[in-house]
Structures are given as structure tokens and as C-alpha cells.
Tab-separated table of C-alpha atoms in Angstrom:
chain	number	residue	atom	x	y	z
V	1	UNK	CA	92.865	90.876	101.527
V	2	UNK	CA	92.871	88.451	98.597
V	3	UNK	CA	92.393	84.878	99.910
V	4	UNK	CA	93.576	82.706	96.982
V	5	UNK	CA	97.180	83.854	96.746
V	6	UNK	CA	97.868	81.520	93.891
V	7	UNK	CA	95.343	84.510	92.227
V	8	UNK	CA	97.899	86.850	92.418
V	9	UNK	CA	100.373	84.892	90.272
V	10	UNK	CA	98.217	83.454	88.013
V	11	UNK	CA	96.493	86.585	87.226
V	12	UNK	CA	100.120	88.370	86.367
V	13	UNK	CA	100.837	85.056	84.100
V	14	UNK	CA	97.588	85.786	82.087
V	15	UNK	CA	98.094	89.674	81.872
V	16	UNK	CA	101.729	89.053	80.517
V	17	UNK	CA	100.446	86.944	78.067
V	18	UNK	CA	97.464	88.968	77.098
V	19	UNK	CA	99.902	92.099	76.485
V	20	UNK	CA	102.239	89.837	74.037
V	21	UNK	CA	99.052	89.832	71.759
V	22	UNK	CA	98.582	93.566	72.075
V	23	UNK	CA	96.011	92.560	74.829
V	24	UNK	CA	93.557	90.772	72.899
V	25	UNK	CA	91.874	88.783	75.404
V	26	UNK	CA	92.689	91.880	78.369
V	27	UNK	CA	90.090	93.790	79.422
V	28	UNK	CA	89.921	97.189	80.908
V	29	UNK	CA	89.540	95.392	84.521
V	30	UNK	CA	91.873	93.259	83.465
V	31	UNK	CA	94.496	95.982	83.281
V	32	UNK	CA	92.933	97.844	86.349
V	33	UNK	CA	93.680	94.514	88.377
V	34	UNK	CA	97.428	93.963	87.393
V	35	UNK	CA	98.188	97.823	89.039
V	36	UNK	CA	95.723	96.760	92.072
V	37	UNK	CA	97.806	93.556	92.178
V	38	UNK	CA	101.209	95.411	91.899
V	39	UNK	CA	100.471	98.505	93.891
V	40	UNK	CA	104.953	98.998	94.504
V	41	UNK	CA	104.989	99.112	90.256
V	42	UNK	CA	102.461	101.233	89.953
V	43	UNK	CA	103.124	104.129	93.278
V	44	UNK	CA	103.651	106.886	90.320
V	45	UNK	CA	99.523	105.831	89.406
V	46	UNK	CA	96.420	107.216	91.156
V	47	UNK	CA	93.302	105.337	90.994
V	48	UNK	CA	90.249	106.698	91.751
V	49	UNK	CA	86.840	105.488	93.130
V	50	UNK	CA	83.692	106.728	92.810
V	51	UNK	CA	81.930	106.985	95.513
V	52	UNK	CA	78.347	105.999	94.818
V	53	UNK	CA	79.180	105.195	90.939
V	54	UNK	CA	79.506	108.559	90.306
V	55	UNK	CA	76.784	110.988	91.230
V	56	UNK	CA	78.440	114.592	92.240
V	57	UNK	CA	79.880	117.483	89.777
V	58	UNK	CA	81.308	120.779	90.853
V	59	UNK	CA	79.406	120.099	94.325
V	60	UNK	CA	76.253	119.233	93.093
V	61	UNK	CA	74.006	115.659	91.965
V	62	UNK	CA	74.141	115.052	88.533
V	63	UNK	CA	73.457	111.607	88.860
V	64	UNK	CA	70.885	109.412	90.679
V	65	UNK	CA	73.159	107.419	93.159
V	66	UNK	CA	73.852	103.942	92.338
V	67	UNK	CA	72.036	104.274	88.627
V	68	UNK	CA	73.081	101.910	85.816
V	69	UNK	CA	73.106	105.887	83.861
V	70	UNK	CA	76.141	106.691	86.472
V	71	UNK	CA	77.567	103.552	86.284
V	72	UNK	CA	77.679	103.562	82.346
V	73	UNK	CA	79.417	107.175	82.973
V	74	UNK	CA	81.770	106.117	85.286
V	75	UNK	CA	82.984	103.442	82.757
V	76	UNK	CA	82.643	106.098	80.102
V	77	UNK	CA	84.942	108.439	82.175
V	78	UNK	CA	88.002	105.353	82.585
V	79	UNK	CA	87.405	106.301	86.256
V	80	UNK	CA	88.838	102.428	88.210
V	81	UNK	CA	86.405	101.625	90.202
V	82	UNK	CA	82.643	102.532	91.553
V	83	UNK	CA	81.355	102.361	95.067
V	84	UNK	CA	78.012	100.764	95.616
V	85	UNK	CA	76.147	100.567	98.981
V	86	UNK	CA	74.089	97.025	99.291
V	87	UNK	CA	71.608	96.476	101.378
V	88	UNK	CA	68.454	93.499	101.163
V	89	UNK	CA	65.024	93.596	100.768
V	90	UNK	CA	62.628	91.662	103.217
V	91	UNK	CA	62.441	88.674	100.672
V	92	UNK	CA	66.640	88.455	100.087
V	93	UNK	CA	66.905	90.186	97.388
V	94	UNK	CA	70.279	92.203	97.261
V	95	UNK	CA	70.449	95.827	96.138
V	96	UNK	CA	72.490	98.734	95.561
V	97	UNK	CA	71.227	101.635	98.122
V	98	UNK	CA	73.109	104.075	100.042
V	99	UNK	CA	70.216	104.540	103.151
V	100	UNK	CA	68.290	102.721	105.347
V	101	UNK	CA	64.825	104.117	103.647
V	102	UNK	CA	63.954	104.534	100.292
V	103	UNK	CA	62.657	108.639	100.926
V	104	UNK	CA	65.645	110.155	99.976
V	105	UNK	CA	66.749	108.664	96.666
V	106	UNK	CA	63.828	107.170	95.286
V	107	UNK	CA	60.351	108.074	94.011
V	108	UNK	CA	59.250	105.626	97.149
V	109	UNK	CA	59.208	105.472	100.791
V	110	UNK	CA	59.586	103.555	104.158
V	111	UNK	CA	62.849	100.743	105.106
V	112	UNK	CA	64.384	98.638	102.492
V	113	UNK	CA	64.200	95.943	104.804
V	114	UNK	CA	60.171	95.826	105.075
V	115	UNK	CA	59.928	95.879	101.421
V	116	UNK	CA	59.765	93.113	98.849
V	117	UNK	CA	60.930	93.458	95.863
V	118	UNK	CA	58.360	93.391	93.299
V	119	UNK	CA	57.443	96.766	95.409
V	120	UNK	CA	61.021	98.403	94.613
V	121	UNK	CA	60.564	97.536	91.167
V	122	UNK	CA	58.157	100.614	90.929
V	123	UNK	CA	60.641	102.746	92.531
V	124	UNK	CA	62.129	105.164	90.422
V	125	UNK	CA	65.474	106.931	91.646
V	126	UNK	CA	65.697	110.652	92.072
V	127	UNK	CA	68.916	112.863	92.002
V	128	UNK	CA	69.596	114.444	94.978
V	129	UNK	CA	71.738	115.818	97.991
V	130	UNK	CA	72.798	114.356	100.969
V	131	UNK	CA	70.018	116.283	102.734
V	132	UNK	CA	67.290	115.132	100.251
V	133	UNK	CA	66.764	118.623	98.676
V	134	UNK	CA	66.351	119.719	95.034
V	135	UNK	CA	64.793	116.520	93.598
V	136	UNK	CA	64.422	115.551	89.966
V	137	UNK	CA	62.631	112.078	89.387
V	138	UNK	CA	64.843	109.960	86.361
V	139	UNK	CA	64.193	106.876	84.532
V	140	UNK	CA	66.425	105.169	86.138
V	141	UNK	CA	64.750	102.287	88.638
V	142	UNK	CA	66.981	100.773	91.757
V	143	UNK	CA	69.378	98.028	90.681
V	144	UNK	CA	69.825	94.375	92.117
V	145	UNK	CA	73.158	93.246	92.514
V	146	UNK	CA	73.132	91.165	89.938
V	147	UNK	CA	72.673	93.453	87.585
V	148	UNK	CA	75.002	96.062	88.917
V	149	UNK	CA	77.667	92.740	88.664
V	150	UNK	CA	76.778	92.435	84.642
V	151	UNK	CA	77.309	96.545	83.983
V	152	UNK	CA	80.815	96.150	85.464
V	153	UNK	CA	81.834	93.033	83.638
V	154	UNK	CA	85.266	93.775	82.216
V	155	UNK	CA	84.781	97.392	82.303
V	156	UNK	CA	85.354	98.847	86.567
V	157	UNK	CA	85.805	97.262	89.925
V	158	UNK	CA	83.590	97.830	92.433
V	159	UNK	CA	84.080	98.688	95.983
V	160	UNK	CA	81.470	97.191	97.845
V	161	UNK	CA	80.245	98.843	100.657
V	162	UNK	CA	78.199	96.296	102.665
V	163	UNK	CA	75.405	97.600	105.060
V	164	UNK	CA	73.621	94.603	106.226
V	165	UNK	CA	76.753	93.127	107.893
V	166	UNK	CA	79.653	90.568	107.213
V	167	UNK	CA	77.974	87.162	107.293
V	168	UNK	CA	76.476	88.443	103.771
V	169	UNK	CA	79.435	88.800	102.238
V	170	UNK	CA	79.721	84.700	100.638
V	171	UNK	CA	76.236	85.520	99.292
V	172	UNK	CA	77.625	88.337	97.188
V	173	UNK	CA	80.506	86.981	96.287
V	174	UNK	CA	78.753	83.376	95.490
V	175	UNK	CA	76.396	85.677	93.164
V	176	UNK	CA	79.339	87.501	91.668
V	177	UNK	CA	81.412	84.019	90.615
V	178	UNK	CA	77.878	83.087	89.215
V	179	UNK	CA	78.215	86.107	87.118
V	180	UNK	CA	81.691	86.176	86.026
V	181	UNK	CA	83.138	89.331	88.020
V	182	UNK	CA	84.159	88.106	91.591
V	183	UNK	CA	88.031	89.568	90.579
V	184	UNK	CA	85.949	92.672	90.086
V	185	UNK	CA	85.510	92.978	93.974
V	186	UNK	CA	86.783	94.848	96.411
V	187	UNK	CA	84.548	94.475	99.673
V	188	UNK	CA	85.249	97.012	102.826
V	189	UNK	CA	85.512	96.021	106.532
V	190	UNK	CA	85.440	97.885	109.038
V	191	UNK	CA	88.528	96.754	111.980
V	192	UNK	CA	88.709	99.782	114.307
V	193	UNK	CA	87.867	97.297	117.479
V	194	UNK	CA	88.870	94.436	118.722
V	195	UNK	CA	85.270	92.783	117.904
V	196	UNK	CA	85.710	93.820	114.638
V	197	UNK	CA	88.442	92.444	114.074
V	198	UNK	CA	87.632	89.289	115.448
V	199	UNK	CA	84.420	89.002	113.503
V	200	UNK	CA	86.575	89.775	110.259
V	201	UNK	CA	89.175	87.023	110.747
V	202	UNK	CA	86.371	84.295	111.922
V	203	UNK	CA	84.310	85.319	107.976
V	204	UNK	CA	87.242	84.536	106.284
V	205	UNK	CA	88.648	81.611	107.497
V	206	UNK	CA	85.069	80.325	107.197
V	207	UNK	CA	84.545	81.856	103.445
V	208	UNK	CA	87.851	79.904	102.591
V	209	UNK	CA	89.183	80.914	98.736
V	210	UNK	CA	87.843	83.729	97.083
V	211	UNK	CA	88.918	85.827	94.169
V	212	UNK	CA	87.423	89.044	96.074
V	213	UNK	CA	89.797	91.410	97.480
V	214	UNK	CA	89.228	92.248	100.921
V	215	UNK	CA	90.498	95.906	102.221
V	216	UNK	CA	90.380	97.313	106.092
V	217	UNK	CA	88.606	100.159	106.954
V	218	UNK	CA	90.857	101.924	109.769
V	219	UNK	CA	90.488	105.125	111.720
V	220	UNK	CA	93.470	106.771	112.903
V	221	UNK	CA	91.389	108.081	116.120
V	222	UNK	CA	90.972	104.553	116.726
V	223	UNK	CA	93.719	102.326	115.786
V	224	UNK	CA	97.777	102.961	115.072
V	225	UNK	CA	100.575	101.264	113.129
V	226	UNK	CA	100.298	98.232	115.018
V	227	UNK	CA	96.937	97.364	114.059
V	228	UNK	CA	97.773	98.279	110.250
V	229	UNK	CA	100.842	95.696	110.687
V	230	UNK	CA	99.495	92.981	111.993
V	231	UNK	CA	95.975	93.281	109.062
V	232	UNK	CA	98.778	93.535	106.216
V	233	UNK	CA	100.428	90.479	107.481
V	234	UNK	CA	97.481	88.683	108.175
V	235	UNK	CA	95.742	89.292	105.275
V	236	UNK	CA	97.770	90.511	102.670
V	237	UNK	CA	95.168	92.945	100.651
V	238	UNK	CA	96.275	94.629	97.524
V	239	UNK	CA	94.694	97.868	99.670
V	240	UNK	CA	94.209	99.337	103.093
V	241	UNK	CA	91.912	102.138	103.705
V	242	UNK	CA	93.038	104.436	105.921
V	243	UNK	CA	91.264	107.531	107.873
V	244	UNK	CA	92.768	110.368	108.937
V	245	UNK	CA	90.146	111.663	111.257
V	246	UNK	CA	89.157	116.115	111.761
V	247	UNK	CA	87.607	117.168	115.020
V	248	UNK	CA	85.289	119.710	114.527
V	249	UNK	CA	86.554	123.203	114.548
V	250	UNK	CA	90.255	122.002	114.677
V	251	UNK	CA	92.939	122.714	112.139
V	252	UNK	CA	93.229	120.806	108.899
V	253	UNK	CA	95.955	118.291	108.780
V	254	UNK	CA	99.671	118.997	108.177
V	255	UNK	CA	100.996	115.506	107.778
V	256	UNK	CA	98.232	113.626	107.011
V	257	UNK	CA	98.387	111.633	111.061
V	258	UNK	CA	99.953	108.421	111.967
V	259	UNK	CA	98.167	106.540	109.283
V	260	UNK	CA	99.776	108.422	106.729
V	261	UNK	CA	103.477	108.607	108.066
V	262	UNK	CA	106.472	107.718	106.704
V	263	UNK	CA	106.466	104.448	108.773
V	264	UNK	CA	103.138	103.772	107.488
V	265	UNK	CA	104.525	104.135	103.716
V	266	UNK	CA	107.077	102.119	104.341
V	267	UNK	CA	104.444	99.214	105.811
V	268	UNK	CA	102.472	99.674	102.714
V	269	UNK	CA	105.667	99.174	100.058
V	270	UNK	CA	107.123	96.220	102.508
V	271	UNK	CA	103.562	93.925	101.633
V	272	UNK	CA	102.716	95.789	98.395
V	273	UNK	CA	99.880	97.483	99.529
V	274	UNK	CA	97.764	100.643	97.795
V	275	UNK	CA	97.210	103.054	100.570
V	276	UNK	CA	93.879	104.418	100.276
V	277	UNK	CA	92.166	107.634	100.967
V	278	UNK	CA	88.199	109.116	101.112
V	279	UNK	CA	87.866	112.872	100.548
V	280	UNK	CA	84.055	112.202	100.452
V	281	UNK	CA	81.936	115.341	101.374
V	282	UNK	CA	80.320	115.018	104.633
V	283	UNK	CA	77.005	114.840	105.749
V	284	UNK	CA	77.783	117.366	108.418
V	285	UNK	CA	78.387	121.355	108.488
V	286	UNK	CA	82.119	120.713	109.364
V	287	UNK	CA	83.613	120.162	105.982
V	288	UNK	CA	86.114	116.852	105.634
V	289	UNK	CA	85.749	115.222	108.563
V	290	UNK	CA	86.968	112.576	106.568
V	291	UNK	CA	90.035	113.587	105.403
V	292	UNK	CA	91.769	115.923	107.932
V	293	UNK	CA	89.615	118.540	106.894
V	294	UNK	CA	91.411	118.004	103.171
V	295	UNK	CA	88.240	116.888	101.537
V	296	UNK	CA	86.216	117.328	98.483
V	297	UNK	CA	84.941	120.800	99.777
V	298	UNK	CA	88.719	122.167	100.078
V	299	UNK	CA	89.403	121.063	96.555
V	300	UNK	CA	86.301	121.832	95.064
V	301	UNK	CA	84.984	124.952	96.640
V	302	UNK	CA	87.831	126.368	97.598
V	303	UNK	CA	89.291	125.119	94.241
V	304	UNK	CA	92.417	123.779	95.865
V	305	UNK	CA	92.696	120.590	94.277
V	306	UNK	CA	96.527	120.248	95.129
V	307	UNK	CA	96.018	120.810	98.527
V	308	UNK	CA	93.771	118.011	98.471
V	309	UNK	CA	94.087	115.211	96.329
V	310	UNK	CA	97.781	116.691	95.772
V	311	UNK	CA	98.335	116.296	99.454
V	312	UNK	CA	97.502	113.397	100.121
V	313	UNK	CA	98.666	111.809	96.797
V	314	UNK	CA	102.094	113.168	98.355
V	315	UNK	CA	101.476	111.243	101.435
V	316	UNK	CA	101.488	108.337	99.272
V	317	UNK	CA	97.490	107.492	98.634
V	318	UNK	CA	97.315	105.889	95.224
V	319	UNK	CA	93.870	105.260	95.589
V	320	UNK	CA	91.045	108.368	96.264
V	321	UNK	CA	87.657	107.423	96.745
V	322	UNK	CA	86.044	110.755	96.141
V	323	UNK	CA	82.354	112.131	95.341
V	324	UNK	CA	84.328	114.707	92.917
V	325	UNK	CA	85.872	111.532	90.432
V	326	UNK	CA	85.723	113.469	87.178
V	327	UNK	CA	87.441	116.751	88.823
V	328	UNK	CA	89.841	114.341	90.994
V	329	UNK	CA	91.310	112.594	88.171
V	330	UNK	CA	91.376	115.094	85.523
V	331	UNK	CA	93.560	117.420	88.000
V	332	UNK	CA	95.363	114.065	88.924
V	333	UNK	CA	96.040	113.337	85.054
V	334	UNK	CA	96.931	117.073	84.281
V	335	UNK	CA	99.713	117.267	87.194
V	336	UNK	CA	101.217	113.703	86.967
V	337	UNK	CA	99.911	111.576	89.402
V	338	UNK	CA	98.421	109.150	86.815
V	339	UNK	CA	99.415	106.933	84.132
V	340	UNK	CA	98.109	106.057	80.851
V	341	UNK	CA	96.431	102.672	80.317
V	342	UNK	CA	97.384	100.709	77.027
């Protein structure tokens, strides 16, 4: 949900002219954003998103979450874009972390929101499960946004996954434009309800013009084609997440639900929309819950990668946001669902 629509073509101007010089002046995000820009060029491409900047291999942490070291792999890798959780400390600081508390990931504990900052700097962060479980203390210390904004400069996008609530998102993005990487942006909101909804429209005709890109979060136990319609016309994002929701104990998916139907596709290509998919692991026992049961588990330790990212690849995702990224896009790259960058 890009605001500043002139963006669009001025950023395809400056990428055409970049590539006449063998892409001199182009950065890796550079390129990144033209297929994000041009998702109906681009439908034979998967990108893939890390979900918190790379941390899982073969179904286990390698990586503290959110860590400038799995940041600088993710970038390593070529892997599109990271996903970073942001929450604030009690004096405003804004900061990359996936929970509420500090006792799972880091070497400290108690709410992120009762601490200052100066006290996080003596955090370090510890690689872990989602249960907490099999900890090993690293180097790395917890990031402010800032400088997660200056690791991704030119190199990934970043999803941002904001936990402290709309009305913070002008703060980030002033922050990013202060550091050079608000194109880099791609901030997640949730519009399953009516309020939702509501609050989303009222942030963004405040915010006014911003070179973020704005993407729905939609559940298809929640919301149907009519609610996808009327946030791709109103909005126009280069992306639309979309949720096919798993029951526990029911049957995996067979189509992929209403979200992922043929009349959805056709939605997507009609406003030149990525469709977009998680096959995060779950914090529960009943595996994909986020994906129609077709999630990272299935294609990791079942090793049925086709029936996952595959699947829903053929359902026309070309973006995954997926806790396997390595694994997701090497199978991806190996069977034809992505492209070569220059």
C-alpha cells in the first residue's frame, strides 16, 4: 500500500536508467524493488522473507533472532527481504524484538516496556527455540532500529512487523527517511475486522506520502474476496498477505481456501499485486496452522518441500515468508520458481 504513487513511476524511470549503465548506481534493493513494484512481470519469481532475519536451519536456531550476525547472513544468502519484530523501550527507544519480555532471547529479563535502554544495552541475545530451550549466549547485543535501518541499506527490505501498534508507524518511517532506507519498507497491518480496518485507513490518510509500502494482513477464517477487493483498490500495495487458516486436527489444504482461488489470482494480476504466503512454524503442537497445515514442518521434516512451498507457489504466492529461507529458496531456485538477479 504505497502512498506516493508518483514512487512507482519514478522508481521504474531510475531502474531503467541504472540498467543502461550496467546498473552502476542500482543496488541490490534497488533491483529487489523494481520486481516488488512489478509483481505481473515478475509472477515466474519467488521472493522470500525471512522471518526474524533469518534464525532457523533444518528445524533448529542457528541464529540469535533479530542479530545484526543473521541479518549480515541473510544479505549474504541474496534472500529479499528480513522480518523484524519492533517493539519500544520505556524511554522511546525503538527495537527489534520478537516478545513481550526479554527471558527468552536475551541474556536479560522482565518487559521491554519497563526497561530503558541503557539497561538493554547489557543484554546479550541468546539462540533459541520458540519454547526458550537449548540456549547458547552470542556476542551479539539487541539492535535499535536505527541500526537495523543502516545494515539493510541497499542490501534487503525489511518487513516490519510492528508490535506496539499503528500510531507508531510515522515514527519509524520518519527514522527510516532520516536514514536513507524508507523504500526499504514494507510494514504489516493487520485488517481482519472492521476496527481494523478503520484504524488502518484513518493512519494513512493522516501519515499522508510515504515511500513505505504498506501490505494487509488477512485471514481467510475471517475475511473473503470482498474485503481483499476493496484493500487492493483502496490502497494499491505492491503485496497482500494472505492466510489460509488449519483447524486443529483437520486435513491439510487441497486448494489453498478462498484466499488463494483462482478469483483471488485474478484480483492480484488485475492491481499488480504479489500474493503473499507464511509457512512459519508454529508455536503450537499442531504443525502449520499457518499455512493449511502446508508449513515449514511439512517441507522440512517431512522433507516435502514441493508440497509446500511448491504448492502454494502453484497457487500463485510469489512471496514466502518462511523460518526455513535458505532451504525455501534453494529448492525454489533448483525447481524454477526463481529468477536470477543481474
Amino acid at each position: 500500500m504505497r502512498i506516493k504513487n508518483l514512487s512507482k513511476t519514478i522508481l521504474t524511470v531510475a531502474i531503467t536508467m541504472a540498467s543502461c549503465s550496467a546498473f552502476a548506481n542500482t543496488t541490490y534493493a534497488d533491483q529487489i524493488l523494481e520486481r516488488l513494484e512489478n509483481a505481473n512481470e515478475h509472477r515466474d519469481h519467488v521472493m522470500i522473507v525471512a522471518h526474524r532475519g533469518l534464525w532457523m536451519k533444518d528445524g533448529q536456531p542457528v541464529y540469535a533472532e533479530g542479530s545484526l550476525t543473521s541479518i549480515k547472513k541473510a544479505i549474504e544468502l541474496g534472500i529479499e527481504a528480513i522480518e523484524q519484530d519492533i517493539r519500544k523501550t520505556k524511554d522511546g527507544v525503538l527495537i527489534g524484538m520478537h516478545d513481550e519480555t526479554l527471558d527468552r532471547t536475551t541474556t536479560c529479563t522482565g518487559e521491554v516496556a519497563e526497561m530503558l535502554w541503557e539497561e538493554l544495552k547489557k543484554c546479550n541475545l541468546v539462540i533459541t527455540d520458540n519454547l526458550g530451550q537449548n540456549r547458547i549466549v552470542t556476542e551479539d547485543r539487541i539492535l535499535t532500529l536505527e541500526e537495523i535501518f543502516l545494515a539493510i541499506k541497499g542490501q534487503i527490505l525489511l518487513n516490519l512487523d510492528n508490535k506496539i501498534g499503528v500510531e507508531y508507524f510515522p515514527e519509524m518511517f520518519e527514522l527510516a527517511r532520516e536514514v536513507g532506507v524508507e523504500n526499504h519498507l514494507m510494514a504489516t497491518i493487520n485488517q481482519n475486522t472492521e476496527e481494523q480496518r478503520e484504524a488502518a485507513t484513518t493512519m494513512i490518510a493522516d501519515l499522508g506520502e510515504t515511500e513505505a509500502y504498506f501490505m494487509a494482513n488477512l485471514y481467510d477464517s475471517h475475511v473473503g474476496l470482498d474485503v481483499v477487493e476493496a484493500s487492493l483498490k483502496e490502497f494499491s500495495p505492491a503485496a497482500i498477505q494472505l492466510r489460509n487458516y488449519h483447524a486443529p486436527d483437520s486435513k491439510i489444504t487441497m486448494d489453498g481456501g478462498v484466499l488463494f482461488s483462482d478469483e483471488a489470482k485474478s484480483l492480484a494480476t488485475e492491481h499488480n499485486a504479489h500474493m503473499w504466503i507464511n509457512t512459519l512454524y508454529t508455536y503450537r503442537e499442531q504443525a502449520g496452522l499457518r499455512s493449511g497445515g502446508r508449513g515449514d514442518e511439512m517441507a522440512v521434516y517431512a522433507y516435502l518441500p514441493s508440497e509446500v512451498y511448491g504448492f502454494w507457489a502453484d497457487k500463485g504466492a510469489t512471496m514466502i515468508q518462511t523460518d526455513e529461507p535458505e532451504f525455501a529458496m534453494e529448492w525454489l531456485a533448483e525447481n524454477g520458481y526463481r529468477q536470477p538477479y543481474n
